[in-house]
Coordinates of C-alpha atoms and ligand atoms in Angstrom, one line a residue:
M510 CA -13.3 10.7 13.2
Y511 CA -10.9 8.4 15.1
T512 CA -8.1 9.6 17.5
R513 CA -4.5 8.5 16.9
N514 CA -3.3 6.2 19.7
Q515 CA -1.0 8.1 22.0
T516 CA 2.4 6.4 21.9
R517 CA 5.7 7.6 23.2
V518 CA 8.0 9.5 20.9
I519 CA 11.0 7.7 19.5
S520 CA 13.7 9.3 17.4
I521 CA 15.2 7.4 14.5
G522 CA 18.0 9.6 13.4
D523 CA 16.3 12.9 12.9
V524 CA 12.9 11.4 12.2
K525 CA 10.5 11.3 15.2
I526 CA 7.8 8.7 15.3
G527 CA 5.0 8.2 17.8
G528 CA 3.2 10.7 20.0
G529 CA 1.1 12.0 17.2
N530 CA 4.0 12.7 14.8
P531 CA 3.0 12.1 11.1
V532 CA 3.1 8.4 10.2
A533 CA 6.5 7.9 8.7
I534 CA 7.0 6.0 5.4
Q535 CA 9.7 3.4 5.3
S536 CA 11.1 0.8 2.9
M537 CA 13.8 -1.8 2.6
T538 CA 16.5 -2.1 0.0
N539 CA 16.7 -5.3 -2.0
T540 CA 20.4 -4.9 -3.0
K541 CA 23.3 -6.6 -1.4
T542 CA 24.1 -4.3 1.4
E543 CA 27.8 -5.0 1.0
N544 CA 27.5 -3.4 -2.5
V545 CA 27.7 0.2 -1.3
E546 CA 27.3 1.7 -4.7
E547 CA 24.1 -0.2 -5.7
T548 CA 22.6 0.2 -2.2
V549 CA 23.2 4.0 -2.1
K550 CA 21.8 4.3 -5.6
Q551 CA 18.6 2.6 -4.5
I552 CA 18.3 4.5 -1.3
L553 CA 18.7 7.8 -3.2
A554 CA 15.9 6.8 -5.6
L555 CA 13.8 5.9 -2.6
E556 CA 14.5 9.2 -0.9
K557 CA 13.5 11.0 -4.1
A558 CA 10.2 9.1 -4.1
G559 CA 9.6 10.2 -0.5
C560 CA 10.9 7.4 1.7
Q561 CA 11.7 8.7 5.2
I562 CA 13.4 5.8 6.9
I563 CA 15.4 3.0 5.1
R564 CA 16.3 -0.5 6.3
C565 CA 19.0 -2.7 4.9
T566 CA 19.6 -6.3 5.7
V567 CA 22.8 -7.1 7.6
P568 CA 23.6 -10.8 7.0
T569 CA 27.4 -10.4 7.2
M570 CA 30.0 -8.4 9.0
K571 CA 30.9 -6.8 5.7
A572 CA 27.3 -5.6 5.4
A573 CA 27.5 -4.1 8.9
Q574 CA 30.8 -2.4 8.0
A575 CA 29.3 -1.0 4.8
F576 CA 26.9 1.1 6.9
T577 CA 29.7 3.6 7.6
E578 CA 30.1 4.4 3.9
I579 CA 26.4 4.2 3.1
K580 CA 25.5 6.6 5.8
K581 CA 27.9 9.2 4.4
Q582 CA 26.0 9.2 1.1
I583 CA 22.4 9.2 2.1
H584 CA 20.1 11.7 3.9
I585 CA 17.5 9.5 5.7
P586 CA 17.9 7.3 8.9
L587 CA 19.4 3.9 8.2
V588 CA 18.1 0.8 10.0
A589 CA 19.9 -2.5 10.3
D590 CA 17.8 -5.6 9.8
I591 CA 19.4 -8.4 11.9
H592 CA 18.5 -12.1 12.2
F593 CA 20.1 -14.5 14.6
D594 CA 23.6 -13.0 15.1
Y595 CA 23.8 -10.4 17.9
K596 CA 27.4 -9.6 16.9
L597 CA 26.0 -8.2 13.6
A598 CA 23.6 -6.0 15.6
I599 CA 26.5 -4.6 17.6
A600 CA 28.6 -4.1 14.5
A601 CA 25.8 -2.3 12.7
M602 CA 25.5 0.1 15.6
E603 CA 29.2 0.7 15.8
H604 CA 29.1 1.5 12.1
G605 CA 26.3 4.1 12.4
A606 CA 22.9 2.4 12.3
D607 CA 20.2 4.8 13.5
K608 CA 18.1 1.9 14.6
I609 CA 18.2 -1.9 14.6
R610 CA 15.5 -4.4 14.0
I611 CA 15.9 -7.7 15.8
N612 CA 13.8 -10.5 17.2
P613 CA 15.2 -10.8 20.7
G614 CA 13.9 -14.4 20.8
N615 CA 16.3 -15.6 18.1
I616 CA 19.6 -14.0 18.9
G617 CA 20.8 -16.7 21.2
G618 CA 19.7 -16.0 24.8
E619 CA 19.8 -13.5 27.6
E620 CA 23.4 -12.6 27.6
N621 CA 23.3 -11.7 23.9
I622 CA 20.3 -9.5 24.4
R623 CA 22.1 -7.7 27.3
K624 CA 25.1 -7.1 25.1
V625 CA 22.9 -5.6 22.3
V626 CA 21.0 -3.4 24.7
E627 CA 24.2 -2.2 26.3
T628 CA 25.6 -1.3 22.9
A629 CA 22.4 0.5 22.0
K630 CA 22.8 2.6 25.2
K631 CA 26.5 3.1 24.6
Y632 CA 26.2 4.3 21.0
H633 CA 23.8 7.0 21.9
V634 CA 23.3 9.8 19.4
P635 CA 22.9 13.5 20.3
I636 CA 19.4 14.7 19.7
R637 CA 20.9 18.0 18.5
V638 CA 24.5 18.7 18.2
D639 CA 24.2 21.7 20.4
V640 CA 22.3 19.9 23.1
A641 CA 24.0 17.7 25.6
K642 CA 21.0 15.4 26.1
E643 CA 21.5 12.0 24.4
R644 CA 19.4 9.1 23.5
N645 CA 19.8 5.4 22.8
I646 CA 19.8 3.8 19.4
P647 CA 16.2 2.5 19.2
I648 CA 15.5 -1.1 18.7
R649 CA 12.5 -2.5 16.7
V650 CA 11.2 -5.7 18.2
G651 CA 9.8 -7.6 15.3
V652 CA 7.5 -10.6 15.6
N653 CA 6.5 -12.5 12.5
S654 CA 3.7 -15.1 12.1
G655 CA 6.1 -17.3 10.2
S656 CA 8.5 -17.6 13.1
L657 CA 6.1 -17.7 16.1
E658 CA 7.5 -19.9 18.9
K659 CA 6.3 -23.4 19.0
P660 CA 5.0 -23.3 22.6
L661 CA 2.8 -20.3 21.6
V662 CA 1.5 -22.1 18.5
K663 CA 0.6 -25.1 20.7
K664 CA -0.9 -22.9 23.4
Y665 CA -3.2 -21.1 21.0
N666 CA -3.9 -24.0 18.7
G667 CA -2.1 -22.6 15.7
V668 CA -0.8 -19.2 14.7
T669 CA -3.2 -16.7 16.1
A670 CA -3.3 -13.0 16.8
Q671 CA -3.3 -13.7 20.6
G672 CA -0.2 -15.8 20.2
L673 CA 1.6 -13.1 18.2
V674 CA 0.8 -10.5 20.8
E675 CA 2.0 -12.7 23.6
S676 CA 5.2 -13.3 21.7
A677 CA 5.6 -9.5 21.1
L678 CA 5.0 -8.7 24.8
D679 CA 7.6 -11.3 25.8
K680 CA 10.2 -9.7 23.6
V681 CA 9.3 -6.2 24.9
A682 CA 9.8 -7.5 28.5
M683 CA 13.2 -8.9 27.5
L684 CA 14.4 -5.4 26.7
E685 CA 12.6 -3.7 29.5
K686 CA 14.4 -6.0 31.9
Y687 CA 17.5 -4.0 31.1
D688 CA 15.7 -0.7 31.5
F689 CA 15.5 -0.2 27.7
H690 CA 12.5 1.7 26.4
D691 CA 13.5 3.2 23.0
M692 CA 11.5 0.6 21.3
V693 CA 9.3 0.2 18.3
V694 CA 7.2 -2.9 17.9
S695 CA 5.9 -4.7 14.9
I696 CA 3.8 -7.8 14.5
K697 CA 3.6 -9.0 11.0
S698 CA 1.5 -11.6 9.3
S699 CA 0.5 -12.2 5.7
D700 CA -3.0 -12.9 7.0
V701 CA -4.5 -9.4 6.8
L702 CA -7.3 -9.9 9.3
M703 CA -5.1 -11.7 11.9
C704 CA -2.6 -8.9 11.5
A705 CA -5.2 -6.2 12.1
Q706 CA -6.5 -8.1 15.2
A707 CA -3.0 -8.5 16.6
Y708 CA -2.3 -4.7 16.2
R709 CA -5.5 -3.9 17.9
L710 CA -4.7 -6.1 20.8
V711 CA -1.1 -5.0 21.2
A712 CA -2.0 -1.3 20.9
D713 CA -4.1 -1.7 24.1
K714 CA -1.2 -3.1 26.0
I715 CA 1.8 -1.0 25.2
D716 CA 2.6 2.6 24.4
Y717 CA 5.6 2.0 22.2
P718 CA 5.3 3.2 18.6
L719 CA 4.0 0.6 16.2
H720 CA 5.6 -0.2 12.9
V721 CA 2.8 -1.5 10.7
G722 CA 2.9 -3.6 7.6
I723 CA 1.5 -6.7 5.9
T724 CA 4.3 -9.1 5.4
E725 CA 4.9 -11.1 2.3
A726 CA 2.0 -9.2 0.8
G727 CA 2.8 -10.3 -2.7
T728 CA 3.4 -8.8 -6.1
V729 CA 2.7 -5.2 -7.0
F730 CA -1.0 -6.0 -7.7
S731 CA -1.9 -8.3 -4.8
G732 CA 0.5 -6.6 -2.4
N733 CA -1.0 -3.2 -3.0
I734 CA -4.5 -4.5 -2.4
K735 CA -3.6 -6.5 0.7
S736 CA -1.6 -3.6 2.1
A737 CA -4.3 -1.0 1.4
V738 CA -6.9 -3.2 3.1
G739 CA -4.7 -4.2 6.1
L740 CA -3.1 -0.8 6.7
G741 CA -6.5 0.9 6.1
I742 CA -8.1 -1.2 8.8
I743 CA -5.3 -0.7 11.2
L744 CA -4.5 3.0 10.6
N745 CA -8.2 3.9 10.6
Q746 CA -8.4 2.8 14.2
G747 CA -5.7 5.3 15.1
I748 CA -3.0 2.6 15.3
G749 CA 0.4 2.9 13.6
D750 CA 3.3 5.3 13.7
T751 CA 5.4 4.1 10.8
I752 CA 4.4 2.0 7.8
R753 CA 6.0 -0.2 5.2
V754 CA 4.1 -1.4 2.1
S755 CA 5.9 -4.7 1.2
L756 CA 5.8 -5.4 -2.5
T757 CA 7.7 -8.0 -4.6
G758 CA 9.4 -5.6 -7.0
D759 CA 11.3 -2.4 -7.1
P760 CA 10.9 -0.9 -3.5
V761 CA 10.4 2.6 -5.1
N762 CA 6.9 1.4 -5.9
E763 CA 6.2 0.9 -2.2
I764 CA 6.5 4.6 -1.5
A765 CA 3.8 5.9 -3.9
S766 CA 1.5 3.2 -2.5
A767 CA 2.3 4.1 1.1
K768 CA 1.7 7.8 0.3
L769 CA -1.6 7.1 -1.3
I770 CA -2.8 4.9 1.5
L771 CA -2.0 7.7 4.1
K772 CA -3.5 10.4 1.9
T773 CA -6.7 8.3 1.4
L774 CA -7.0 8.0 5.2
G775 CA -6.5 11.7 5.7
L776 CA -3.2 11.0 7.4
R777 CA -1.1 12.9 4.9
S778 CA -1.6 16.0 2.9
G779 CA 0.4 17.4 0.0
G780 CA 1.0 16.0 -3.5
I781 CA -1.4 15.6 -6.3
E782 CA -4.4 13.3 -6.2
V783 CA -5.3 12.1 -9.7
V784 CA -8.9 11.0 -10.3
S785 CA -9.9 9.5 -13.6
C786 CA -12.9 7.8 -15.0
P787 CA -13.0 4.1 -15.9
T788 CA -13.8 5.0 -19.5
C789 CA -16.9 3.7 -21.3
G790 CA -18.5 3.7 -24.7
R791 CA -18.7 7.4 -24.6
T792 CA -14.9 7.8 -24.5
N793 CA -13.5 9.2 -27.8
I794 CA -9.9 9.9 -26.8
D795 CA -7.1 7.5 -25.8
L796 CA -7.8 8.1 -22.1
I797 CA -6.2 5.1 -20.4
P798 CA -2.5 5.9 -21.3
L799 CA -3.2 9.6 -20.7
A800 CA -4.4 8.9 -17.2
N801 CA -1.3 6.9 -16.5
Q802 CA 0.9 9.5 -17.9
V803 CA -0.8 12.2 -15.8
E804 CA -0.3 10.1 -12.7
T805 CA 3.4 9.6 -13.4
M806 CA 3.8 13.3 -14.1
A807 CA 1.9 14.3 -10.9
A808 CA 4.5 12.6 -8.8
D809 CA 6.9 15.4 -9.7
F810 CA 4.7 18.0 -8.0
E811 CA 4.9 17.0 -4.4
N812 CA 4.8 20.6 -3.3
L813 CA 1.2 21.1 -4.7
N814 CA -1.8 19.9 -2.8
L815 CA -4.3 19.5 -5.7
K816 CA -6.9 17.2 -7.2
V817 CA -6.4 16.6 -11.0
A818 CA -9.3 15.0 -13.0
V819 CA -8.8 13.1 -16.2
M820 CA -12.3 12.3 -17.5
G821 CA -13.3 10.7 -20.7
C822 CA -16.2 12.6 -22.1
V823 CA -18.1 15.9 -22.0
V824 CA -21.3 14.3 -20.7
N825 CA -20.2 13.5 -17.2
G826 CA -16.6 14.6 -17.4
P827 CA -17.0 18.4 -16.9
G828 CA -19.2 17.8 -13.8
E829 CA -16.5 15.6 -12.3
A830 CA -13.7 17.8 -13.4
K831 CA -15.3 20.8 -11.8
E832 CA -14.9 19.1 -8.4
A833 CA -11.2 19.0 -9.1
D834 CA -8.7 21.9 -9.1
V835 CA -7.8 21.3 -12.7
G836 CA -8.9 18.6 -15.2
I837 CA -9.7 17.6 -18.7
A838 CA -12.9 16.2 -20.1
G839 CA -12.3 14.3 -23.4
G840 CA -14.2 15.1 -26.6
N841 CA -13.7 13.8 -30.1
G842 CA -9.9 14.1 -30.7
E843 CA -9.8 17.0 -28.2
G844 CA -10.6 17.8 -24.6
L845 CA -11.9 20.6 -22.5
L846 CA -9.5 22.1 -20.0
I847 CA -11.3 22.9 -16.8
K848 CA -9.8 25.0 -14.0
K849 CA -11.5 25.6 -10.6
G850 CA -14.8 24.7 -12.1
E851 CA -14.6 26.9 -15.2
V852 CA -14.2 25.6 -18.7
I853 CA -11.1 27.4 -20.0
R854 CA -10.7 26.2 -23.6
K855 CA -10.6 23.2 -26.0
V856 CA -7.2 21.5 -26.4
P857 CA -6.2 19.0 -29.1
E858 CA -5.9 15.5 -27.8
D859 CA -2.1 15.3 -28.4
Q860 CA -1.6 18.4 -26.3
L861 CA -3.6 17.5 -23.3
L862 CA -0.7 16.1 -21.3
D863 CA 1.5 19.1 -21.9
T864 CA -1.3 21.4 -21.2
L865 CA -1.9 19.8 -17.8
R866 CA 1.8 19.9 -17.1
Y867 CA 1.9 23.6 -17.9
E868 CA -1.0 24.3 -15.6
L869 CA 0.7 22.5 -12.7
E870 CA 4.1 24.2 -13.4
H871 CA 2.4 27.6 -13.3
W872 CA -0.1 26.8 -10.6
G873 CA -0.9 29.8 -8.4
E874 CA 0.9 32.3 -10.7
Ligands
SF4_1882 FE1 -17.9 7.3 -19.6 FE2 -17.8 9.9 -19.6 FE3 -18.2 8.6 -17.3 FE4 -15.8 8.5 -18.4 S1 -16.8 10.3 -17.6 S2 -17.0 6.8 -17.7 S3 -16.3 8.5 -20.6 S4 -19.6 8.7 -19.0

């Protein structure tokens, strides 16, 4: 069993990351931030799926201003994603951003960094309304393999994990120079093994919480696999305080993937784990759509901590289903309902899904 790296605790709105707090799941909207209605709609869907921190791009002053209205309508911390223009970082904070994400190397020099840091200190947020103690708006320092500085590319003979880490440490030092320490650090690369190596290296050098993700991971299929492998390697070394699974598609998909990655690694409990067999020549019910329907349905039972088995036959199925809390083992146009290791009864095939739903709805009664 690995030990989680001990990082300092940073508060993003009312979500605490680092210092052994549960790994927080975050995502990013793909709407135009200026379009408050669409953005809020997507954030609410993400919240419902289990997203704990949300980031919106801020490419314009109008987008920064939209933060005021967006924040009123959502319930999770809102992060501003800034590129190049320090004025947008300041405006986003003035309009209620709970955190900003910048690359201090590309916002136009020392003076601009100083102004951003001073604003982050000025727009402090009370930890609790009844407590006088205040904190800064945290800043995520993001380094990306696609924008690694040319001198570092040259020094390390290409884009390497060492170059990415040196770049990240340089950025951290830029903020520390102004006595700013409410930082989260990310190093992203679409090269999974390089990314894992960079996180390992940087985790040994700093104690700021780490935001972990595989960037430009790809479509839902390849992005899920790359993210699972990359995040699996990194998190299993005890590294990582908040994660994002980046997928080309509806960001709501990212949340279920992130939850499953954390659950598989033993970093999250709760929710239903669905196990299903791959089907074979022994399968005599239409198992594949049923397994997918059960998985979709299971997402509605976040409060239960159960394993549900959907097995194709009565040869191996009952054995596997007995390992689960509840399950079905397919027969010929019917299936056995198995609960806590006991065969309960036979159920016609077309009633299997509803039967499982009923069992989940009345679990523990
Ligand atoms: Fe085949 Fe039965 Fe195993 Fe499913 S559980 S793969 S149907 S033998």
